[in-house]
PDB file of C-alpha atoms in Angstrom:
ATOM      1  CA  MET U   9     203.782 108.775  77.840  1.00 46.00           C
ATOM      2  CA  ASN U  10     202.255 106.093  75.646  1.00 52.00           C
ATOM      3  CA  LYS U  11     199.075 106.203  77.680  1.00 52.00           C
ATOM      4  CA  LEU U  12     198.859 109.974  77.261  1.00 46.00           C
ATOM      5  CA  LEU U  13     199.398 109.651  73.515  1.00 46.00           C
ATOM      6  CA  SER U  14     196.750 106.966  73.229  1.00 52.00           C
ATOM      7  CA  LEU U  15     194.282 109.095  75.165  1.00 43.00           C
ATOM      8  CA  SER U  16     194.963 112.082  72.910  1.00 48.00           C
ATOM      9  CA  VAL U  17     194.366 109.970  69.834  1.00 44.00           C
ATOM     10  CA  ILE U  18     191.066 108.722  71.230  1.00 48.00           C
ATOM     11  CA  ILE U  19     189.933 112.262  72.021  1.00 46.00           C
ATOM     12  CA  LEU U  20     190.914 113.468  68.566  1.00 45.00           C
ATOM     13  CA  MET U  21     189.102 110.567  66.936  1.00 49.00           C
ATOM     14  CA  ALA U  22     185.962 111.311  68.955  1.00 49.00           C
ATOM     15  CA  VAL U  23     186.078 114.989  68.006  1.00 48.00           C
ATOM     16  CA  PHE U  24     186.702 114.079  64.370  1.00 48.00           C
ATOM     17  CA  ALA U  25     183.836 111.591  64.361  1.00 46.00           C
ATOM     18  CA  LYS U  26     181.485 114.165  65.936  1.00 53.00           C
ATOM     19  CA  ALA U  27     182.468 116.748  63.361  1.00 58.00           C
ATOM     20  CA  GLN U  28     181.342 114.424  60.574  1.00 91.00           C
ATOM     21  CA  VAL U  29     177.713 114.124  61.719  1.00 95.00           C
ATOM     22  CA  PRO U  30     175.628 115.674  58.894  1.00 96.00           C
ATOM     23  CA  THR U  31     173.512 118.780  59.310  1.00 96.00           C
ATOM     24  CA  ALA U  32     170.676 120.142  57.176  1.00 96.00           C
ATOM     25  CA  THR U  33     168.448 123.177  56.729  1.00 97.00           C
ATOM     26  CA  ILE U  34     165.062 122.908  55.024  1.00 97.00           C
ATOM     27  CA  VAL U  35     164.678 125.424  52.196  1.00 97.00           C
ATOM     28  CA  VAL U  36     161.041 126.581  51.937  1.00 96.00           C
ATOM     29  CA  PRO U  37     160.021 127.154  48.283  1.00 95.00           C
ATOM     30  CA  SER U  38     158.033 130.350  48.805  1.00 90.00           C
ATOM     31  CA  LEU U  39     156.745 132.780  51.392  1.00 87.00           C
ATOM     32  CA  THR U  40     153.238 132.111  50.037  1.00 89.00           C
ATOM     33  CA  MET U  41     152.179 128.480  49.813  1.00 95.00           C
ATOM     34  CA  CYS U  42     148.843 127.530  48.307  1.00 97.00           C
ATOM     35  CA  THR U  43     146.775 124.367  48.174  1.00 97.00           C
ATOM     36  CA  GLU U  44     146.683 122.307  44.957  1.00 94.00           C
ATOM     37  CA  THR U  45     150.109 123.654  43.945  1.00 94.00           C
ATOM     38  CA  SER U  46     153.256 121.532  43.803  1.00 95.00           C
ATOM     39  CA  LEU U  47     155.762 122.911  46.332  1.00 96.00           C
ATOM     40  CA  THR U  48     159.330 121.598  46.171  1.00 97.00           C
ATOM     41  CA  PHE U  49     161.240 121.549  49.468  1.00 97.00           C
ATOM     42  CA  THR U  50     165.024 121.295  49.145  1.00 97.00           C
ATOM     43  CA  THR U  51     167.886 121.259  51.667  1.00 97.00           C
ATOM     44  CA  LEU U  52     171.214 122.860  52.465  1.00 96.00           C
ATOM     45  CA  THR U  53     173.423 120.182  54.007  1.00 96.00           C
ATOM     46  CA  ALA U  54     176.896 119.741  55.444  1.00 95.00           C
ATOM     47  CA  ASN U  55     179.069 116.694  56.056  1.00 95.00           C
ATOM     48  CA  THR U  56     177.588 114.636  53.202  1.00 94.00           C
ATOM     49  CA  PRO U  57     174.397 112.892  54.318  1.00 96.00           C
ATOM     50  CA  THR U  58     173.885 109.421  52.873  1.00 96.00           C
ATOM     51  CA  ALA U  59     170.190 109.079  53.774  1.00 97.00           C
ATOM     52  CA  TYR U  60     167.193 111.420  53.992  1.00 98.00           C
ATOM     53  CA  THR U  61     163.900 110.938  55.812  1.00 97.00           C
ATOM     54  CA  TRP U  62     161.133 113.515  55.467  1.00 98.00           C
ATOM     55  CA  GLY U  63     158.039 113.823  57.614  1.00 97.00           C
ATOM     56  CA  ILE U  64     154.826 115.871  57.288  1.00 97.00           C
ATOM     57  CA  SER U  65     152.340 116.471  60.090  1.00 96.00           C
ATOM     58  CA  PRO U  66     149.456 116.225  59.581  1.00 96.00           C
ATOM     59  CA  SER U  67     150.069 113.928  56.626  1.00 93.00           C
ATOM     60  CA  THR U  68     146.489 113.446  55.417  1.00 91.00           C
ATOM     61  CA  SER U  69     145.559 114.864  51.989  1.00 93.00           C
ATOM     62  CA  VAL U  70     149.186 115.539  51.077  1.00 96.00           C
ATOM     63  CA  SER U  71     150.664 114.260  47.813  1.00 95.00           C
ATOM     64  CA  ILE U  72     154.418 113.424  47.936  1.00 96.00           C
ATOM     65  CA  LEU U  73     156.823 113.075  44.996  1.00 95.00           C
ATOM     66  CA  PRO U  74     159.001 111.170  44.452  1.00 96.00           C
ATOM     67  CA  ASP U  75     159.070 109.763  48.039  1.00 95.00           C
ATOM     68  CA  LEU U  76     159.987 110.615  51.631  1.00 96.00           C
ATOM     69  CA  ASN U  77     163.573 109.346  51.219  1.00 97.00           C
ATOM     70  CA  SER U  78     164.723 111.739  48.504  1.00 96.00           C
ATOM     71  CA  SER U  79     167.020 114.708  48.973  1.00 96.00           C
ATOM     72  CA  ALA U  80     164.147 116.980  47.809  1.00 97.00           C
ATOM     73  CA  VAL U  81     160.384 116.431  47.896  1.00 97.00           C
ATOM     74  CA  ALA U  82     157.484 117.997  45.986  1.00 97.00           C
ATOM     75  CA  LEU U  83     154.443 118.331  48.238  1.00 97.00           C
ATOM     76  CA  THR U  84     150.893 119.173  47.137  1.00 97.00           C
ATOM     77  CA  PHE U  85     148.475 120.075  49.918  1.00 97.00           C
ATOM     78  CA  LEU U  86     144.737 119.666  49.353  1.00 95.00           C
ATOM     79  CA  ASN U  87     143.754 121.308  52.638  1.00 96.00           C
ATOM     80  CA  SER U  88     144.800 124.668  54.027  1.00 96.00           C
ATOM     81  CA  GLY U  89     146.241 125.007  57.516  1.00 95.00           C
ATOM     82  CA  SER U  90     149.449 124.728  59.535  1.00 96.00           C
ATOM     83  CA  TYR U  91     151.942 121.927  58.924  1.00 97.00           C
ATOM     84  CA  ILE U  92     155.295 120.840  60.347  1.00 97.00           C
ATOM     85  CA  ILE U  93     157.903 119.563  57.899  1.00 97.00           C
ATOM     86  CA  THR U  94     160.728 117.485  59.412  1.00 97.00           C
ATOM     87  CA  LEU U  95     163.910 116.147  57.857  1.00 98.00           C
ATOM     88  CA  THR U  96     166.396 113.671  59.300  1.00 98.00           C
ATOM     89  CA  VAL U  97     169.762 113.316  57.556  1.00 98.00           C
ATOM     90  CA  THR U  98     172.073 110.416  58.324  1.00 97.00           C
ATOM     91  CA  ASN U  99     175.527 109.110  57.522  1.00 96.00           C
ATOM     92  CA  ALA U 100     177.931 106.658  59.161  1.00 94.00           C
ATOM     93  CA  SER U 101     178.778 109.158  61.884  1.00 94.00           C
ATOM     94  CA  GLY U 102     175.238 109.789  63.055  1.00 95.00           C
ATOM     95  CA  SER U 103     172.016 111.635  62.291  1.00 97.00           C
ATOM     96  CA  PHE U 104     170.550 115.100  62.583  1.00 97.00           C
ATOM     97  CA  THR U 105     166.892 116.231  62.580  1.00 97.00           C
ATOM     98  CA  THR U 106     165.482 119.652  61.733  1.00 97.00           C
ATOM     99  CA  ALA U 107     161.928 120.959  61.519  1.00 97.00           C
ATOM    100  CA  GLN U 108     160.119 123.808  59.748  1.00 96.00           C
ATOM    101  CA  SER U 109     156.614 125.146  60.413  1.00 96.00           C
ATOM    102  CA  ILE U 110     154.648 126.305  57.374  1.00 96.00           C
ATOM    103  CA  SER U 111     151.195 127.734  56.658  1.00 96.00           C
ATOM    104  CA  VAL U 112     149.243 126.719  53.547  1.00 97.00           C
ATOM    105  CA  THR U 113     146.475 128.968  52.158  1.00 96.00           C
ATOM    106  CA  LYS U 114     143.418 127.845  50.197  1.00 96.00           C
ATOM    107  CA  MET U 115     143.826 128.452  46.462  1.00 96.00           C
ATOM    108  CA  ALA U 116     141.189 130.530  44.678  1.00 97.00           C
ATOM    109  CA  HIS U 117     139.368 128.761  41.817  1.00 96.00           C
ATOM    110  CA  SER U 118     138.562 130.932  38.808  1.00 96.00           C
ATOM    111  CA  ALA U 119     135.470 129.909  36.807  1.00 95.00           C
ATOM    112  CA  PHE U 120     132.760 131.654  34.797  1.00 95.00           C
ATOM    113  CA  ASN U 121     129.978 131.000  32.319  1.00 93.00           C
ATOM    114  CA  ALA U 122     129.767 132.932  29.026  1.00 93.00           C
ATOM    115  CA  THR U 123     126.442 133.273  27.189  1.00 89.00           C
ATOM    116  CA  PHE U 124     125.711 135.247  24.021  1.00 85.00           C
ATOM    117  CA  LEU U 125     122.272 136.831  23.677  1.00 77.00           C
ATOM    118  CA  GLU U 126     122.483 136.807  19.878  1.00 69.00           C
ATOM    119  CA  VAL U 127     124.390 134.953  17.161  1.00 62.00           C
ATOM    120  CA  GLY U 128     126.491 137.273  15.013  1.00 63.00           C
ATOM    121  CA  PHE U 129     126.859 140.957  15.750  1.00 67.00           C
ATOM    122  CA  PRO U 130     126.110 143.200  17.508  1.00 72.00           C
ATOM    123  CA  THR U 131     125.577 141.034  20.540  1.00 81.00           C
ATOM    124  CA  GLN U 132     125.898 141.036  24.292  1.00 88.00           C
ATOM    125  CA  LEU U 133     128.054 138.589  26.211  1.00 92.00           C
ATOM    126  CA  ASN U 134     126.806 137.726  29.689  1.00 94.00           C
ATOM    127  CA  LEU U 135     129.637 136.667  32.009  1.00 96.00           C
ATOM    128  CA  THR U 136     128.545 135.009  35.246  1.00 96.00           C
ATOM    129  CA  ASN U 137     131.283 134.513  37.813  1.00 96.00           C
ATOM    130  CA  TYR U 138     131.345 131.144  39.613  1.00 95.00           C
ATOM    131  CA  SER U 139     134.761 131.517  41.258  1.00 96.00           C
ATOM    132  CA  THR U 140     135.340 130.229  44.781  1.00 95.00           C
ATOM    133  CA  ASN U 141     137.716 131.159  47.619  1.00 95.00           C
ATOM    134  CA  ALA U 142     138.325 134.550  45.960  1.00 96.00           C
ATOM    135  CA  ILE U 143     138.383 137.956  47.637  1.00 95.00           C
ATOM    136  CA  ALA U 144     138.583 140.120  44.480  1.00 96.00           C
ATOM    137  CA  TYR U 145     138.334 139.838  40.683  1.00 96.00           C
ATOM    138  CA  ASN U 146     139.742 141.347  37.505  1.00 96.00           C
ATOM    139  CA  TRP U 147     138.294 140.868  34.022  1.00 97.00           C
ATOM    140  CA  LEU U 148     140.702 141.452  31.124  1.00 97.00           C
ATOM    141  CA  PHE U 149     139.411 141.841  27.542  1.00 97.00           C
ATOM    142  CA  SER U 150     141.507 141.618  24.386  1.00 96.00           C
ATOM    143  CA  ASP U 151     139.707 144.551  22.774  1.00 93.00           C
ATOM    144  CA  VAL U 152     139.720 146.949  25.751  1.00 91.00           C
ATOM    145  CA  ALA U 153     142.651 148.353  27.689  1.00 89.00           C
ATOM    146  CA  GLY U 154     142.602 148.041  31.462  1.00 86.00           C
ATOM    147  CA  THR U 155     140.536 145.801  33.716  1.00 87.00           C
ATOM    148  CA  ASN U 156     137.047 145.546  35.172  1.00 91.00           C
ATOM    149  CA  THR U 157     136.673 144.566  38.824  1.00 91.00           C
ATOM    150  CA  VAL U 158     132.942 143.776  39.050  1.00 92.00           C
ATOM    151  CA  THR U 159     131.878 140.245  39.930  1.00 93.00           C
ATOM    152  CA  ASN U 160     129.548 139.665  36.945  1.00 94.00           C
ATOM    153  CA  ILE U 161     129.594 141.635  33.721  1.00 93.00           C
ATOM    154  CA  VAL U 162     127.626 142.210  30.503  1.00 94.00           C
ATOM    155  CA  LYS U 163     129.743 143.309  27.547  1.00 93.00           C
ATOM    156  CA  THR U 164     128.505 144.491  24.149  1.00 91.00           C
ATOM    157  CA  TYR U 165     130.345 143.609  20.927  1.00 88.00           C
ATOM    158  CA  THR U 166     129.431 145.757  17.926  1.00 81.00           C
ATOM    159  CA  THR U 167     131.888 144.347  15.379  1.00 80.00           C
ATOM    160  CA  SER U 168     132.816 140.889  14.204  1.00 80.00           C
ATOM    161  CA  GLY U 169     136.190 139.301  14.864  1.00 85.00           C
ATOM    162  CA  SER U 170     138.194 137.053  17.174  1.00 91.00           C
ATOM    163  CA  TYR U 171     138.260 137.947  20.851  1.00 94.00           C
ATOM    164  CA  SER U 172     139.551 136.596  24.132  1.00 96.00           C
ATOM    165  CA  LEU U 173     139.087 137.373  27.797  1.00 97.00           C
ATOM    166  CA  SER U 174     140.452 136.296  31.157  1.00 97.00           C
ATOM    167  CA  LEU U 175     139.156 136.296  34.710  1.00 97.00           C
ATOM    168  CA  ILE U 176     141.731 136.628  37.476  1.00 97.00           C
ATOM    169  CA  SER U 177     140.348 135.474  40.827  1.00 97.00           C
ATOM    170  CA  TYR U 178     142.453 136.733  43.720  1.00 97.00           C
ATOM    171  CA  GLY U 179     142.807 134.488  46.746  1.00 96.00           C
ATOM    172  CA  ALA U 180     144.301 135.337  50.123  1.00 95.00           C
ATOM    173  CA  PHE U 181     148.083 135.867  50.263  1.00 94.00           C
ATOM    174  CA  GLY U 182     148.482 135.660  46.490  1.00 94.00           C
ATOM    175  CA  CYS U 183     146.834 132.263  45.982  1.00 96.00           C
ATOM    176  CA  ASN U 184     145.316 133.437  42.689  1.00 97.00           C
ATOM    177  CA  ASP U 185     143.840 131.571  39.733  1.00 97.00           C
ATOM    178  CA  THR U 186     143.041 132.580  36.131  1.00 97.00           C
ATOM    179  CA  SER U 187     140.578 131.197  33.584  1.00 96.00           C
ATOM    180  CA  ASP U 188     140.511 132.123  29.878  1.00 96.00           C
ATOM    181  CA  TYR U 189     137.976 132.119  27.039  1.00 95.00           C
ATOM    182  CA  SER U 190     138.465 132.690  23.301  1.00 93.00           C
ATOM    183  CA  PHE U 191     135.667 133.089  20.759  1.00 89.00           C
ATOM    184  CA  ARG U 192     134.799 134.466  17.333  1.00 85.00           C
ATOM    185  CA  ILE U 193     131.838 136.637  16.405  1.00 82.00           C
ATOM    186  CA  SER U 194     130.579 135.867  12.904  1.00 73.00           C
ATOM    187  CA  ASP U 195     131.663 138.378  10.262  1.00 73.00           C
ATOM    188  CA  SER U 196     128.572 137.980   8.049  1.00 76.00           C
ATOM    189  CA  SER U 197     124.819 137.755   8.437  1.00 82.00           C
ATOM    190  CA  GLY U 198     122.725 134.766   7.494  1.00 86.00           C
ATOM    191  CA  ILE U 199     119.351 133.130   8.026  1.00 90.00           C
ATOM    192  CA  SER U 200     117.783 129.706   7.498  1.00 92.00           C
ATOM    193  CA  LEU U 201     114.502 128.032   8.384  1.00 94.00           C
ATOM    194  CA  PRO U 202     113.996 124.608   9.991  1.00 93.00           C
ATOM    195  CA  ASN U 203     111.512 122.338   8.230  1.00 94.00           C
ATOM    196  CA  VAL U 204     110.033 120.339  11.128  1.00 95.00           C
ATOM    197  CA  PHE U 205     109.104 120.885  14.763  1.00 96.00           C
ATOM    198  CA  THR U 206     107.157 119.030  17.452  1.00 95.00           C
ATOM    199  CA  PRO U 207     105.157 121.331  19.762  1.00 94.00           C
ATOM    200  CA  ASN U 208     104.316 118.639  22.344  1.00 90.00           C
ATOM    201  CA  ASN U 209     105.707 120.437  25.419  1.00 87.00           C
ATOM    202  CA  ASP U 210     108.609 118.043  25.960  1.00 89.00           C
ATOM    203  CA  SER U 211     111.118 120.943  25.768  1.00 86.00           C
ATOM    204  CA  ILE U 212     112.684 119.384  22.648  1.00 91.00           C
ATOM    205  CA  ASN U 213     112.142 121.182  19.321  1.00 92.00           C
ATOM    206  CA  ASP U 214     108.904 122.675  20.633  1.00 93.00           C
ATOM    207  CA  VAL U 215     108.980 125.873  18.541  1.00 95.00           C
ATOM    208  CA  PHE U 216     109.637 126.916  14.957  1.00 96.00           C
ATOM    209  CA  LYS U 217     112.271 129.651  14.981  1.00 94.00           C
ATOM    210  CA  PRO U 218     114.460 131.114  12.209  1.00 94.00           C
ATOM    211  CA  LYS U 219     118.168 130.425  12.652  1.00 90.00           C
ATOM    212  CA  ALA U 220     119.616 133.922  12.305  1.00 85.00           C
ATOM    213  CA  ARG U 221     123.029 135.484  12.768  1.00 80.00           C
ATOM    214  CA  GLY U 222     123.951 139.157  12.452  1.00 78.00           C
ATOM    215  CA  ILE U 223     120.301 140.121  11.775  1.00 85.00           C
ATOM    216  CA  LYS U 224     118.920 143.509  12.810  1.00 85.00           C
ATOM    217  CA  GLU U 225     115.431 143.284  11.232  1.00 91.00           C
ATOM    218  CA  LEU U 226     113.212 140.232  10.835  1.00 95.00           C
ATOM    219  CA  LYS U 227     109.618 139.463   9.845  1.00 96.00           C
ATOM    220  CA  LEU U 228     108.037 135.992   9.872  1.00 97.00           C
ATOM    221  CA  TRP U 229     104.753 134.794   8.338  1.00 96.00           C
ATOM    222  CA  VAL U 230     103.261 131.308   8.689  1.00 97.00           C
ATOM    223  CA  TYR U 231     100.410 130.157   6.394  1.00 96.00           C
ATOM    224  CA  ASN U 232      98.214 127.089   6.423  1.00 94.00           C
ATOM    225  CA  ARG U 233      97.655 125.046   3.263  1.00 91.00           C
ATOM    226  CA  TYR U 234      94.801 127.360   2.235  1.00 92.00           C
ATOM    227  CA  GLY U 235      97.082 130.416   2.264  1.00 93.00           C
ATOM    228  CA  VAL U 236      95.595 131.873   5.443  1.00 93.00           C
ATOM    229  CA  ILE U 237      98.046 133.660   7.740  1.00 94.00           C
ATOM    230  CA  ILE U 238      98.003 131.927  11.124  1.00 94.00           C
ATOM    231  CA  TYR U 239     101.098 133.588  12.609  1.00 95.00           C
ATOM    232  CA  TYR U 240     103.027 136.844  12.104  1.00 94.00           C
ATOM    233  CA  ASP U 241     105.721 138.617  14.100  1.00 94.00           C
ATOM    234  CA  ASP U 242     108.426 141.205  13.429  1.00 94.00           C
ATOM    235  CA  LYS U 243     110.669 140.683  16.458  1.00 91.00           C
ATOM    236  CA  ILE U 244     114.263 139.485  16.064  1.00 86.00           C
ATOM    237  CA  ASN U 245     113.702 136.571  18.466  1.00 87.00           C
ATOM    238  CA  CYS U 246     110.243 135.643  17.225  1.00 92.00           C
ATOM    239  CA  PHE U 247     109.095 132.011  17.044  1.00 95.00           C
ATOM    240  CA  TRP U 248     105.917 130.049  16.269  1.00 95.00           C
ATOM    241  CA  ASP U 249     104.737 127.682  18.998  1.00 95.00           C
ATOM    242  CA  GLY U 250     102.234 125.770  16.834  1.00 95.00           C
ATOM    243  CA  TYR U 251      99.175 127.783  17.910  1.00 92.00           C
ATOM    244  CA  THR U 252      97.003 130.229  16.034  1.00 88.00           C
ATOM    245  CA  THR U 253      96.906 133.903  16.965  1.00 81.00           C
ATOM    246  CA  SER U 254      93.671 133.151  18.855  1.00 83.00           C
ATOM    247  CA  GLY U 255      95.442 130.494  20.952  1.00 85.00           C
ATOM    248  CA  GLU U 256      94.091 127.378  19.273  1.00 88.00           C
ATOM    249  CA  PRO U 257      96.516 124.467  18.662  1.00 93.00           C
ATOM    250  CA  CYS U 258      97.191 123.901  14.981  1.00 94.00           C
ATOM    251  CA  GLN U 259      96.696 120.431  13.554  1.00 93.00           C
ATOM    252  CA  ALA U 260      99.613 118.268  12.506  1.00 94.00           C
ATOM    253  CA  GLY U 261     100.504 118.718   8.856  1.00 94.00           C
ATOM    254  CA  ILE U 262     102.344 120.896   6.350  1.00 95.00           C
ATOM    255  CA  TYR U 263     102.528 124.675   6.716  1.00 97.00           C
ATOM    256  CA  PHE U 264     104.365 127.378   4.792  1.00 97.00           C
ATOM    257  CA  SER U 265     106.661 130.132   6.045  1.00 97.00           C
ATOM    258  CA  VAL U 266     108.093 133.346   4.632  1.00 97.00           C
ATOM    259  CA  CYS U 267     110.890 135.186   6.395  1.00 97.00           C
ATOM    260  CA  GLU U 268     112.216 138.610   5.417  1.00 97.00           C
ATOM    261  CA  ALA U 269     115.335 139.927   7.144  1.00 95.00           C
ATOM    262  CA  VAL U 270     118.076 142.548   6.957  1.00 92.00           C
ATOM    263  CA  GLY U 271     121.574 141.956   8.337  1.00 86.00           C
ATOM    264  CA  PHE U 272     123.870 144.402  10.074  1.00 79.00           C
ATOM    265  CA  ASP U 273     126.166 144.001   7.078  1.00 79.00           C
ATOM    266  CA  GLY U 274     123.420 145.423   4.812  1.00 83.00           C
ATOM    267  CA  LYS U 275     122.354 142.128   3.216  1.00 88.00           C
ATOM    268  CA  SER U 276     118.641 141.524   2.646  1.00 94.00           C
ATOM    269  CA  TYR U 277     116.959 138.111   2.773  1.00 96.00           C
ATOM    270  CA  LYS U 278     113.635 136.600   1.751  1.00 96.00           C
ATOM    271  CA  VAL U 279     113.459 132.913   2.613  1.00 96.00           C
ATOM    272  CA  LYS U 280     110.508 130.584   2.011  1.00 95.00           C
ATOM    273  CA  GLY U 281     109.984 127.016   3.120  1.00 93.00           C
ATOM    274  CA  ASN U 282     107.649 124.228   4.183  1.00 94.00           C
ATOM    275  CA  ILE U 283     107.125 123.375   7.845  1.00 95.00           C
ATOM    276  CA  THR U 284     106.038 119.958   9.030  1.00 95.00           C
ATOM    277  CA  LEU U 285     104.209 120.175  12.330  1.00 95.00           C
ATOM    278  CA  ILE U 286     104.197 116.874  14.252  1.00 94.00           C
ATOM    279  CA  ARG U 287     102.196 116.295  17.431  1.00 86.00           C
TER     280      ARG U 287
END
């Protein structure tokens, strides 16, 4: 009888000890997982694990926080592809290992260049899209309802004010990225004249050009010291390159300029100044 009781106790102890081995399930943070995004993997456990050991295969180009022995880990993948996440949980009664296969998609990168054709208003804004890993785009503008889905865009602004825009670059499986740009278009016209330039073909200060904003009409005269007109133009973007109208290079020295302009805000300007030409 004592032997039978002892055997029963041993069996019960073995069953009890086996029942205390911990178990775990890896909780995947999202159905869509993208590169360059912190993804926190957590667990659902039973029987109180006292130690955790995570594994990632392949493990190259994967950032891990805080470490592989925490109850939860934040993983950032730099490369897309298939990975296997493993977790071993342990306590005094034993250990248990589980695994989860995941797929990581390349994140789209949203980027663009914004260039104004004119200072002030009206003006055109050229938007050149340099996004990568994207399959579609949406431009959003603060002054226009809706979106524009073209890759590159030219937008005209006819009034001054503060504006903003965003480019949403859509990646595969929702791995999207957004870039933003805010700017202000000057609310008044203005014009000034530089007083020195160096037309020596070094691409630095090679031309004499009025600094204008919000100007719709402009005329520019350049005179030599004898009062002879050596340059005239009536285009908004006109400039003097240091040559006469016949194509001869002007000598270094002092010249005189007169600029007449009208702004979109109705203001009229007549600006005079000296120009020092240095060769």
